[in-house]
Short mmCIF file of C-alpha atoms in Angstrom, two decimals:
data_model
loop_
_atom_site.label_atom_id
_atom_site.label_comp_id
_atom_site.label_asym_id
_atom_site.label_seq_id
_atom_site.Cartn_x
_atom_site.Cartn_y
_atom_site.Cartn_z
CA MET A 1 19.57 38.78 42.84
CA ARG A 2 17.53 42.09 42.65
CA ASN A 3 20.39 43.35 40.68
CA TYR A 4 20.29 40.30 38.02
CA LEU A 5 17.06 40.42 37.75
CA ILE A 6 16.85 44.36 36.68
CA ILE A 7 20.47 43.38 34.40
CA ALA A 8 18.54 40.48 32.93
CA LEU A 9 15.13 42.58 32.25
CA PHE A 10 17.29 45.74 30.47
CA ILE A 11 18.79 43.27 28.24
CA MET A 12 15.25 41.42 27.16
CA MET A 13 14.00 45.38 26.71
CA ILE A 14 16.56 46.23 24.18
CA THR A 15 16.71 42.55 22.55
CA GLY A 16 13.03 42.81 21.87
CA CYS A 17 13.24 46.14 19.84
CA GLU A 18 14.76 44.05 17.33
CA SER A 19 13.11 42.91 14.30
CA LEU A 20 11.73 39.44 14.71
CA ASP A 21 12.50 38.98 10.96
CA THR A 22 16.60 38.85 12.04
CA PRO A 23 17.83 35.23 10.99
CA LEU A 24 18.97 32.98 13.73
CA VAL A 25 23.05 32.54 14.28
CA ASP A 26 22.63 29.31 15.97
CA ARG A 27 20.45 27.17 13.37
CA GLU A 28 18.51 27.26 10.25
CA SER A 29 15.51 29.42 9.87
CA ASP A 30 12.63 30.17 7.35
CA ILE A 31 14.88 33.18 6.05
CA THR A 32 17.85 31.54 6.12
CA PHE A 33 16.44 27.94 4.91
CA TRP A 34 15.91 28.07 1.35
CA ASP A 35 19.55 29.51 0.57
CA LYS A 36 21.65 27.04 -0.25
CA PRO A 37 21.21 23.69 -2.46
CA GLU A 38 21.54 20.99 0.05
CA ASP A 39 18.30 22.61 1.55
CA ALA A 40 16.03 22.15 -1.09
CA LEU A 41 17.67 18.75 -1.61
CA ALA A 42 16.82 18.32 2.56
CA ALA A 43 12.41 19.49 2.06
CA LEU A 44 12.48 16.91 -1.10
CA ASN A 45 14.10 14.17 1.05
CA SER A 46 11.82 14.77 4.04
CA CYS A 47 8.64 14.49 1.56
CA TYR A 48 9.29 10.70 0.83
CA PRO A 49 8.59 8.70 4.15
CA ASP A 50 4.90 10.03 3.81
CA LEU A 51 4.11 7.87 0.29
CA TYR A 52 3.36 5.02 3.17
CA GLY A 53 4.31 3.97 6.94
CA ALA A 54 4.77 0.68 7.41
CA GLU A 55 2.15 0.13 9.84
CA GLN A 56 -0.18 1.34 7.27
CA PHE A 57 1.00 -0.64 3.89
CA ILE A 58 0.77 -3.90 6.35
CA PHE A 59 -2.39 -3.30 8.44
CA ASN A 60 -4.24 -2.14 5.51
CA GLU A 61 -4.97 -5.26 3.74
CA SER A 62 -7.53 -6.10 6.93
CA LEU A 63 -9.40 -4.00 5.39
CA SER A 64 -10.61 -6.74 2.75
CA ASP A 65 -11.28 -10.05 2.61
CA ASN A 66 -7.56 -11.39 2.81
CA SER A 67 -6.86 -10.83 6.51
CA TYR A 68 -8.39 -10.14 9.69
CA THR A 69 -6.75 -8.24 12.24
CA ARG A 70 -7.44 -8.14 16.16
CA SER A 71 -4.06 -6.37 18.18
CA ASN A 72 -4.39 -3.01 19.42
CA ASN A 73 -2.42 -1.29 16.31
CA GLY A 74 -5.30 -3.06 14.21
CA SER A 75 -8.23 -2.16 16.50
CA LEU A 76 -9.00 1.23 14.26
CA VAL A 77 -8.70 -1.25 10.67
CA ARG A 78 -10.84 -3.65 12.59
CA ASP A 79 -13.36 -1.30 13.07
CA ILE A 80 -14.00 -0.04 9.57
CA ALA A 81 -13.88 -3.85 8.26
CA ASN A 82 -16.44 -4.67 10.50
CA GLY A 83 -18.69 -1.75 9.34
CA SER A 84 -18.71 -0.58 12.75
CA TYR A 85 -17.37 3.06 12.78
CA ASP A 86 -18.18 6.65 11.64
CA ALA A 87 -17.12 9.92 11.14
CA SER A 88 -14.78 10.07 14.19
CA ALA A 89 -12.77 7.03 13.05
CA PRO A 90 -9.66 7.57 14.03
CA LEU A 91 -8.53 5.22 10.95
CA VAL A 92 -9.86 7.82 8.91
CA ARG A 93 -8.82 10.83 10.14
CA GLU A 94 -5.59 9.60 10.66
CA VAL A 95 -5.59 8.88 6.89
CA TRP A 96 -6.91 13.01 6.00
CA ASN A 97 -4.82 14.19 8.32
CA ALA A 98 -1.13 11.91 7.02
CA ARG A 99 -2.11 12.65 3.41
CA PHE A 100 -2.61 16.10 3.63
CA ALA A 101 0.32 17.05 5.63
CA GLY A 102 2.45 15.02 3.10
CA ILE A 103 0.98 17.71 0.43
CA ARG A 104 1.38 20.03 2.32
CA ARG A 105 5.48 19.45 2.81
CA CYS A 106 5.27 18.86 -1.19
CA ASN A 107 3.49 22.10 -1.63
CA ILE A 108 6.63 23.99 0.46
CA LEU A 109 9.41 22.49 -1.72
CA LEU A 110 7.20 23.49 -4.79
CA ASP A 111 6.71 26.77 -3.77
CA ASN A 112 10.22 27.57 -2.81
CA VAL A 113 13.07 25.64 -5.09
CA GLU A 114 12.71 27.93 -7.48
CA ASN A 115 14.40 30.76 -5.78
CA VAL A 116 17.26 28.41 -4.61
CA ALA A 117 20.74 30.02 -5.17
CA GLY A 118 23.39 27.51 -6.94
CA LEU A 119 20.66 25.06 -7.88
CA SER A 120 20.93 24.12 -11.37
CA ASN A 121 18.13 24.42 -13.48
CA GLU A 122 17.83 20.50 -14.48
CA LEU A 123 17.89 20.10 -10.58
CA LYS A 124 14.71 22.12 -10.22
CA GLU A 125 12.97 20.65 -12.58
CA ARG A 126 13.66 16.90 -11.21
CA TYR A 127 12.50 17.71 -7.87
CA ARG A 128 10.21 19.48 -8.60
CA ALA A 129 8.85 16.40 -10.86
CA GLU A 130 9.43 13.93 -7.76
CA ALA A 131 7.49 16.27 -5.56
CA ARG A 132 4.48 16.22 -8.39
CA VAL A 133 4.42 12.23 -8.23
CA ILE A 134 4.65 12.37 -4.11
CA ARG A 135 1.71 14.61 -4.23
CA ALA A 136 0.14 13.25 -7.16
CA TYR A 137 0.26 9.66 -4.92
CA HIS A 138 -1.40 11.71 -1.73
CA TYR A 139 -4.17 12.97 -3.74
CA PHE A 140 -5.37 9.24 -5.28
CA ILE A 141 -5.13 7.77 -1.57
CA LEU A 142 -7.38 10.53 -0.89
CA MET A 143 -9.68 10.37 -3.81
CA ASN A 144 -9.57 6.52 -3.61
CA ASN A 145 -11.15 6.51 0.28
CA PHE A 146 -13.46 10.00 0.10
CA GLY A 147 -14.19 11.33 -3.16
CA ASP A 148 -13.93 14.96 -3.36
CA VAL A 149 -11.44 16.40 -1.46
CA PRO A 150 -9.74 19.97 -1.51
CA LEU A 151 -7.55 20.15 -3.87
CA VAL A 152 -4.57 22.69 -2.31
CA THR A 153 -1.83 23.34 -4.46
CA GLN A 154 0.49 25.80 -2.93
CA GLN A 155 1.31 26.57 0.85
CA ILE A 156 -2.14 27.78 2.57
CA SER A 157 -2.36 29.26 5.99
CA ILE A 158 -4.49 27.84 9.03
CA GLU A 159 -7.33 30.32 8.39
CA GLU A 160 -7.04 29.59 5.13
CA SER A 161 -7.45 26.23 5.82
CA MET A 162 -10.80 26.33 7.39
CA THR A 163 -12.51 28.33 4.22
CA ILE A 164 -11.52 26.28 1.70
CA TYR A 165 -14.07 23.47 -0.32
CA ARG A 166 -13.83 19.98 -1.41
CA SER A 167 -13.09 19.99 -5.09
CA PRO A 168 -15.09 17.64 -7.22
CA LYS A 169 -13.39 13.97 -7.75
CA GLN A 170 -12.87 14.27 -11.31
CA GLU A 171 -10.82 17.70 -10.89
CA VAL A 172 -8.67 15.76 -8.30
CA LEU A 173 -8.57 13.02 -11.16
CA GLN A 174 -7.58 15.35 -14.10
CA PHE A 175 -5.02 16.90 -11.66
CA ILE A 176 -3.78 13.62 -10.81
CA LEU A 177 -3.34 12.75 -14.56
CA ASP A 178 -1.77 16.23 -15.25
CA GLU A 179 0.01 16.05 -12.83
CA LEU A 180 1.78 12.68 -13.17
CA ASP A 181 2.59 14.07 -17.04
CA THR A 182 4.77 16.79 -16.40
CA ALA A 183 6.82 13.70 -14.67
CA MET A 184 7.66 12.07 -17.69
CA GLY A 185 10.71 13.36 -18.24
CA LEU A 186 12.07 11.85 -14.79
CA PRO A 187 15.30 9.05 -15.24
CA THR A 188 14.19 5.81 -15.91
CA SER A 189 17.13 5.12 -13.28
CA TYR A 190 19.39 6.45 -10.53
CA PRO A 191 22.62 5.80 -9.72
CA ASP A 192 22.97 3.62 -5.87
CA THR A 193 23.42 7.03 -4.12
CA ASP A 194 19.63 8.23 -5.47
CA LYS A 195 18.25 4.50 -5.01
CA GLY A 196 14.32 4.73 -4.42
CA ARG A 197 13.97 7.92 -5.84
CA ILE A 198 10.91 8.07 -8.10
CA THR A 199 11.54 7.41 -11.69
CA LYS A 200 9.76 7.95 -14.75
CA GLY A 201 8.34 4.12 -14.42
CA ALA A 202 7.17 5.17 -10.91
CA ALA A 203 4.74 8.22 -12.32
CA MET A 204 4.12 5.59 -15.37
CA GLY A 205 2.75 2.83 -12.48
CA LEU A 206 1.05 5.00 -10.47
CA LYS A 207 -1.33 6.68 -13.60
CA ALA A 208 -1.94 3.33 -15.03
CA ARG A 209 -3.52 2.30 -11.03
CA VAL A 210 -5.29 6.02 -11.28
CA LEU A 211 -6.81 4.98 -14.81
CA LEU A 212 -7.96 1.34 -14.06
CA CYS A 213 -9.51 2.66 -11.09
CA GLU A 214 -11.70 5.19 -13.37
CA GLU A 215 -12.08 2.04 -15.64
CA ARG A 216 -10.19 3.89 -18.64
CA TRP A 217 -9.88 0.52 -20.36
CA ASN A 218 -7.94 2.25 -23.58
CA GLU A 219 -5.67 4.81 -21.23
CA VAL A 220 -4.53 2.02 -18.96
CA SER A 221 -3.45 -0.43 -21.33
CA ALA A 222 -1.78 2.26 -23.70
CA VAL A 223 0.43 3.16 -20.95
CA CYS A 224 1.30 -0.17 -19.51
CA GLU A 225 1.87 -1.29 -23.12
CA ASP A 226 4.38 1.62 -23.11
CA ILE A 227 6.27 0.05 -19.87
CA ILE A 228 6.04 -3.08 -21.18
CA ASN A 229 7.85 -1.96 -24.72
CA GLY A 230 10.44 -0.23 -22.72
CA GLU A 231 10.04 3.54 -21.89
CA ALA A 232 9.96 3.10 -18.15
CA GLY A 233 13.57 1.96 -18.72
CA ASN A 234 14.64 -1.54 -17.83
CA ILE A 235 11.76 -3.18 -15.83
CA ASP A 236 10.99 -7.13 -15.87
CA LEU A 237 9.90 -9.43 -13.58
CA PHE A 238 12.42 -10.74 -11.12
CA ASN A 239 13.24 -14.41 -10.76
CA SER A 240 11.86 -15.42 -7.92
CA TYR A 241 8.60 -14.59 -6.53
CA SER A 242 9.00 -15.14 -3.12
CA GLY A 243 12.76 -13.59 -3.12
CA LEU A 244 11.94 -10.09 -4.32
CA PHE A 245 10.53 -9.47 -1.27
CA LYS A 246 13.50 -10.30 0.81
CA PRO A 247 16.13 -7.36 1.56
CA GLU A 248 19.22 -8.81 -0.07
CA ASN A 249 17.05 -8.38 -3.62
CA LYS A 250 16.08 -4.38 -2.96
CA ASP A 251 15.47 -2.44 -5.73
CA ASN A 252 15.43 -5.33 -8.38
CA ILE A 253 14.41 -5.17 -11.72
CA GLU A 254 11.16 -5.32 -11.12
CA VAL A 255 10.82 -2.41 -8.77
CA LEU A 256 8.67 0.75 -10.20
CA LEU A 257 8.35 2.54 -6.65
CA ASN A 258 9.19 1.78 -3.13
CA VAL A 259 9.39 2.66 0.40
CA GLU A 260 13.18 2.87 1.10
CA PHE A 261 14.47 1.24 4.83
CA MET A 262 17.85 0.28 5.68
CA PRO A 263 19.12 -1.81 8.69
CA LEU A 264 19.69 0.22 11.89
CA ASN A 265 19.24 3.58 10.03
CA ARG A 266 15.58 3.47 9.27
CA GLU A 267 13.92 0.07 9.96
CA HIS A 268 10.18 -1.23 10.32
CA ASN A 269 8.91 -3.58 12.78
CA ILE A 270 5.93 -4.88 10.65
CA GLN A 271 7.43 -8.45 11.22
CA TYR A 272 6.41 -8.89 14.73
CA PHE A 273 3.26 -8.49 13.50
CA LEU A 274 3.13 -11.50 10.64
CA ILE A 275 5.17 -14.09 12.14
CA PRO A 276 4.47 -17.23 14.61
CA PRO A 277 4.83 -16.29 18.80
CA SER A 278 7.33 -19.50 18.79
CA LEU A 279 9.26 -16.58 16.30
CA GLY A 280 8.80 -13.60 18.78
CA GLY A 281 5.98 -12.27 16.94
CA PHE A 282 1.93 -11.27 17.35
CA ALA A 283 -0.52 -12.16 15.19
CA ALA A 284 -1.75 -9.03 14.71
CA ILE A 285 -2.74 -10.08 10.69
CA SER A 286 -4.28 -13.36 9.73
CA PRO A 287 -4.86 -14.19 6.35
CA THR A 288 -8.30 -15.37 6.29
CA GLN A 289 -9.25 -18.84 4.90
CA GLU A 290 -11.00 -16.84 1.90
CA LEU A 291 -7.97 -16.07 0.53
CA VAL A 292 -6.38 -19.47 1.28
CA ASP A 293 -9.39 -20.95 -1.43
CA ASP A 294 -8.59 -18.28 -3.73
CA TYR A 295 -4.91 -20.14 -5.04
CA ILE A 296 -5.27 -22.24 -8.09
CA MET A 297 -4.35 -26.13 -8.46
CA LEU A 298 -0.88 -26.45 -9.84
CA ASN A 299 -3.16 -28.04 -12.41
CA GLY A 300 -4.76 -24.44 -13.27
CA ASN A 301 -8.03 -25.36 -11.77
CA THR A 302 -9.73 -24.00 -8.86
CA ILE A 303 -10.61 -26.20 -5.53
CA ALA A 304 -13.55 -27.05 -7.25
CA ASP A 305 -11.46 -29.50 -8.77
CA PRO A 306 -11.90 -33.21 -7.96
CA SER A 307 -8.47 -33.85 -7.40
CA TYR A 308 -8.39 -31.44 -4.21
CA ASN A 309 -8.17 -32.69 -1.14
CA GLU A 310 -10.15 -31.34 1.78
CA LEU A 311 -8.19 -32.74 4.03
CA ASP A 312 -4.25 -32.29 2.70
CA PRO A 313 -5.73 -28.88 1.36
CA TYR A 314 -2.14 -27.43 0.95
CA SER A 315 -0.83 -29.96 -1.65
CA ASN A 316 -0.49 -29.68 -4.99
CA ARG A 317 -1.46 -25.57 -4.84
CA ASP A 318 0.08 -22.19 -6.22
CA PRO A 319 3.36 -22.38 -5.24
CA ARG A 320 2.49 -18.36 -4.27
CA LEU A 321 0.32 -19.69 -1.61
CA ASP A 322 3.17 -20.90 0.59
CA ALA A 323 5.16 -17.96 -0.52
CA THR A 324 2.94 -15.40 1.05
CA ILE A 325 1.09 -17.28 3.90
CA ILE A 326 2.59 -19.26 6.84
CA ARG A 327 0.21 -22.23 7.20
CA HIS A 328 0.05 -25.31 9.35
CA GLU A 329 3.70 -26.93 8.78
CA SER A 330 5.00 -24.64 6.73
CA GLN A 331 8.94 -24.70 6.98
CA LEU A 332 10.70 -20.88 7.65
CA GLU A 333 14.52 -20.74 7.65
CA ASN A 334 16.00 -19.39 11.11
CA PRO A 335 18.97 -17.04 10.67
CA ASP A 336 21.27 -19.57 11.40
CA GLY A 337 20.06 -21.18 7.84
CA THR A 338 18.10 -23.97 9.88
CA PHE A 339 14.24 -24.65 9.00
CA THR A 340 11.93 -24.65 12.19
CA THR A 341 8.76 -26.28 11.13
CA ILE A 342 5.44 -24.23 11.93
CA GLN A 343 2.15 -26.41 13.32
CA THR A 344 -0.79 -24.14 13.47
CA ALA A 345 -3.42 -26.99 13.84
CA LEU A 346 -5.78 -26.73 17.08
CA GLY A 347 -3.77 -28.09 19.91
CA THR A 348 -0.38 -28.03 18.27
CA GLY A 349 1.65 -25.92 20.76
CA PRO A 350 2.11 -21.77 21.02
CA ASP A 351 1.49 -21.12 17.27
CA ALA A 352 -1.80 -23.06 17.07
CA ILE A 353 -4.84 -21.74 16.10
CA HIS A 354 -6.61 -20.43 19.42
CA TYR A 355 -4.06 -21.41 21.50
CA ALA A 356 -2.90 -17.46 23.01
CA SER A 357 -3.96 -13.78 22.53
CA ASN A 358 -0.78 -13.68 20.43
CA SER A 359 -1.14 -16.41 18.27
CA THR A 360 -3.63 -16.84 15.52
CA PRO A 361 -7.03 -16.73 15.40
CA THR A 362 -7.57 -18.35 11.62
CA GLY A 363 -4.43 -20.60 11.63
CA TYR A 364 -2.14 -18.44 9.28
CA TYR A 365 0.28 -15.87 9.67
CA VAL A 366 2.04 -14.29 6.75
CA ALA A 367 5.40 -15.17 4.92
CA LYS A 368 5.26 -12.88 2.02
CA PHE A 369 7.76 -10.32 3.50
CA TYR A 370 9.56 -12.39 5.97
CA ASP A 371 13.11 -11.51 6.83
CA LYS A 372 15.38 -14.09 8.84
CA THR A 373 18.34 -11.12 8.72
CA ALA A 374 15.55 -9.05 10.73
CA ARG A 375 17.24 -7.69 14.51
CA ASN A 376 15.65 -9.90 16.66
CA LEU A 377 13.57 -10.88 13.90
CA VAL A 378 11.57 -8.18 14.44
CA ASN A 379 13.19 -4.95 12.95
CA SER A 380 13.84 -5.38 9.35
CA GLY A 381 15.50 -2.82 6.78
CA SER A 382 13.46 -4.63 3.87
CA ASN A 383 12.04 -2.40 1.40
CA LEU A 384 8.42 -1.97 1.61
CA ILE A 385 7.38 -2.41 -2.71
CA LEU A 386 4.36 0.22 -3.73
CA ILE A 387 4.19 -0.73 -7.11
CA ARG A 388 6.24 -3.65 -8.99
CA TYR A 389 5.37 -4.81 -12.87
CA ALA A 390 3.61 -7.76 -12.04
CA ASP A 391 0.87 -5.26 -11.47
CA ILE A 392 1.61 -3.62 -14.62
CA LEU A 393 1.28 -6.80 -16.38
CA LEU A 394 -2.50 -7.59 -14.36
CA MET A 395 -3.44 -4.39 -15.07
CA TYR A 396 -2.69 -4.72 -18.81
CA ALA A 397 -4.53 -8.36 -18.96
CA GLU A 398 -7.16 -6.85 -16.88
CA ALA A 399 -7.67 -3.53 -19.28
CA LYS A 400 -7.21 -5.92 -22.45
CA ALA A 401 -10.53 -8.28 -21.55
CA GLU A 402 -12.43 -5.62 -20.85
CA LEU A 403 -12.15 -4.14 -23.76
CA GLY A 404 -12.46 -7.75 -25.79
CA GLN A 405 -8.81 -7.49 -26.92
CA PHE A 406 -7.41 -10.55 -24.59
CA GLY A 407 -6.02 -13.63 -27.05
CA GLN A 408 -3.19 -15.86 -26.98
CA ASN A 409 -0.25 -13.16 -27.31
CA GLU A 410 -1.70 -11.28 -24.15
CA TRP A 411 -1.99 -14.49 -22.17
CA ASP A 412 1.30 -15.04 -22.98
CA MET A 413 3.25 -12.32 -22.11
CA THR A 414 0.94 -11.71 -18.55
CA ILE A 415 -0.53 -14.57 -16.97
CA ARG A 416 1.49 -17.16 -18.38
CA LYS A 417 4.58 -15.17 -17.81
CA LEU A 418 3.74 -14.83 -13.96
CA ARG A 419 2.46 -17.86 -13.40
CA ALA A 420 5.91 -19.53 -15.21
CA ARG A 421 8.07 -17.04 -12.57
CA ALA A 422 5.65 -18.84 -9.57
CA GLY A 423 7.18 -22.17 -10.76
CA PHE A 424 3.91 -23.63 -12.47
CA THR A 425 4.83 -26.48 -15.28
CA ASN A 426 1.62 -28.19 -15.79
CA ASP A 427 0.21 -27.56 -19.13
CA ASN A 428 -3.06 -26.88 -18.14
CA ALA A 429 -1.92 -23.87 -16.30
CA LEU A 430 -0.13 -22.38 -18.26
CA ASP A 431 -1.76 -22.67 -21.64
CA TYR A 432 -4.79 -20.02 -23.08
CA PRO A 433 -8.11 -21.17 -21.36
CA ALA A 434 -10.54 -21.61 -24.44
CA VAL A 435 -12.87 -18.60 -22.45
CA SER A 436 -13.86 -15.54 -22.74
CA GLY A 437 -15.94 -12.48 -21.29
CA SER A 438 -16.93 -12.76 -17.58
CA ALA A 439 -14.81 -16.06 -17.03
CA LEU A 440 -11.74 -14.59 -18.45
CA ILE A 441 -12.34 -11.61 -15.96
CA GLU A 442 -12.73 -14.17 -13.47
CA ILE A 443 -9.47 -15.76 -13.67
CA ILE A 444 -7.34 -12.49 -14.25
CA ARG A 445 -9.26 -11.09 -10.86
CA ARG A 446 -8.39 -14.19 -9.16
CA GLU A 447 -4.82 -13.97 -10.56
CA ARG A 448 -4.48 -10.69 -9.36
CA ARG A 449 -5.56 -11.39 -5.79
CA SER A 450 -2.70 -14.27 -5.38
CA GLU A 451 -0.11 -12.25 -7.01
CA LEU A 452 -0.43 -9.23 -5.01
CA ALA A 453 -1.96 -10.55 -2.09
CA MET A 454 -0.99 -8.50 1.36
CA GLU A 455 0.35 -5.91 -0.70
CA GLY A 456 -2.62 -3.36 0.36
CA LEU A 457 -4.34 -3.54 -3.33
CA ARG A 458 -7.50 -5.92 -2.54
CA LEU A 459 -9.50 -2.75 -0.99
CA MET A 460 -8.86 -0.74 -3.83
CA ASP A 461 -9.30 -3.98 -6.05
CA LEU A 462 -13.34 -4.28 -4.82
CA ARG A 463 -14.17 -1.01 -4.81
CA ARG A 464 -13.61 -0.83 -8.34
CA TRP A 465 -15.19 -3.70 -9.90
CA LYS A 466 -18.18 -2.54 -7.56
CA ASN A 467 -18.47 -6.34 -5.53
CA ALA A 468 -17.57 -5.35 -1.80
CA GLU A 469 -21.00 -6.16 -1.00
CA GLU A 470 -20.50 -9.33 -2.01
CA LYS A 471 -16.98 -9.50 -0.46
CA LEU A 472 -16.78 -7.95 2.92
CA ASN A 473 -20.55 -8.81 4.06
CA GLY A 474 -20.76 -11.76 6.60
CA TRP A 475 -18.45 -13.95 8.00
CA VAL A 476 -14.28 -13.97 7.57
CA HIS A 477 -13.30 -17.75 8.58
CA GLY A 478 -10.13 -19.32 9.40
CA MET A 479 -9.00 -23.16 8.69
CA LYS A 480 -10.88 -26.12 9.25
CA THR A 481 -10.98 -27.25 12.81
CA ASP A 482 -14.60 -28.85 13.49
CA GLU A 483 -14.87 -26.97 16.39
CA ASP A 484 -18.43 -26.20 15.04
CA ALA A 485 -21.25 -27.61 13.12
CA VAL A 486 -21.78 -24.34 10.94
CA ASP A 487 -19.80 -23.73 7.95
CA ASP A 488 -18.58 -27.29 7.55
CA GLY A 489 -16.54 -26.98 10.26
CA TYR A 490 -13.76 -23.83 9.56
CA VAL A 491 -13.79 -21.65 12.17
CA ARG A 492 -15.94 -18.16 11.83
CA VAL A 493 -13.57 -15.50 12.76
CA GLU A 494 -15.40 -12.14 12.80
CA ASN A 495 -19.30 -11.02 11.05
CA ARG A 496 -18.67 -8.16 8.71
CA ILE A 497 -20.95 -5.45 7.38
CA PHE A 498 -20.60 -3.80 4.13
CA ASP A 499 -23.63 -1.26 3.23
CA PRO A 500 -23.05 -0.49 -0.26
CA ALA A 501 -24.70 2.74 0.08
CA LYS A 502 -22.18 4.58 2.32
CA HIS A 503 -19.08 2.23 2.71
CA TYR A 504 -17.87 2.35 -0.98
CA LEU A 505 -16.59 5.99 0.77
CA TRP A 506 -15.17 6.94 3.99
CA PRO A 507 -16.92 9.58 6.03
CA VAL A 508 -15.43 13.18 5.62
CA PRO A 509 -13.84 13.14 9.27
CA GLN A 510 -15.85 14.97 11.51
CA ALA A 511 -12.86 16.94 13.50
CA GLU A 512 -12.21 18.91 9.87
CA ARG A 513 -16.10 19.69 9.53
CA ASP A 514 -16.08 21.01 13.07
CA LEU A 515 -13.29 23.68 11.83
CA ASN A 516 -14.30 23.95 8.68
CA SER A 517 -18.41 24.36 8.03
CA ASN A 518 -17.70 24.91 4.04
CA ILE A 519 -16.26 20.58 3.69
CA SER A 520 -18.82 18.75 2.88
CA GLN A 521 -19.57 15.23 3.84
CA ASN A 522 -20.17 12.03 2.09
CA PRO A 523 -23.41 10.79 1.34
CA ASN A 524 -25.65 8.80 3.92
CA TRP A 525 -22.75 9.56 6.56
#
């Protein structure tokens, strides 16, 4: 044994003299990785999963008045939604870290792709453009949540990361817009082998959303108009509102940008958090009564209409209500084609409100992303849609209304088109209303909420409309049970606090400021 140790030590001494830069012979190293085209493609592909995690996508809606979460997975979101958070909040740190990790992966690709031998200039340009759009998306999320953020456009060392400063929001905004402009040469579509890649339409849709948040109405209108006129390729509304989210309709004509999943190879399990316990779910995310109440009647009026019956609240309502929300006596299709009636009224069984810790606290579950083909009714290969054509129409409608340029033509090509696709037939719902100004804008905002509910955009809208303190303060409610005399018998779910002096921006994570004293903090944090 003593001889073996001497021999081993001798070998270590000899090999220890070898340069640390010697390439590995059994696997890729930093030295050899960028020497062939497939390496560049692998590096680019590694940037895509960072766009949005499935849980973050769906739990984000509970940061708004559209839904409530109470599970362990949602506790990070709940603390922010009810205002009981500070600069040490795990979700704040998680979003900051995840987005900058995604930016770093894009920077690595952008810093190295030029030197890849055998990769055509055309592919180099396309790879750069795809990475730039993904990086711009990360910066858009960071800017929306934190305002000023460090603008890092190339690989930096750990030591350098501890010396950087936050760049002003306007500088970050201009960087995002410039990055998106460089991507306008991307293809408008790809062959099936490249489905899900960033297209020109994705870059244009993201640019419209960025401009929307800055209220640059003329520019929003112009970008959306270009998409509507076909500059993003063959983009239109899918023929079925509920069908566009189903796995059999992935990558349909309405999608400009999504996160790709595939059965078995890459699945997500968010359905577990959305569906009733009788189907194997856990009510981690529960739509609120406030969201339900915003869906209009089939005649185009709100529930203030005399025809609305509080004792039969789901009859004669916007068809998107049932396509989005599982409520009392909803019908859900089983894998074998039969249907199950879901009972959520108080005392009606395991799916009922307040029945158990895994049942809904509001009386509602989520129908929009229901996949009857999901493995074990939990693991799904459905895509998550980040930008779709309906949003383009709604952004266009809002921009035109804010500019005072919204008339019959704009109504017909946006709101009427969306309602017709949803299933409205009543002329009062489809015809252009004789209103203008704030009344018209309110119609468009309600339409936006109903069309895009549970798709992670509501908090962004409340922030840019500057009415979050109105919508995110006080109680959020569940269905009417008459358990309590308060609030007309509607269940009180959570009392929330939104302080406009500080909550329009999240605090910069304290952990980042502990590492780098140059990183400043947002006001009142």
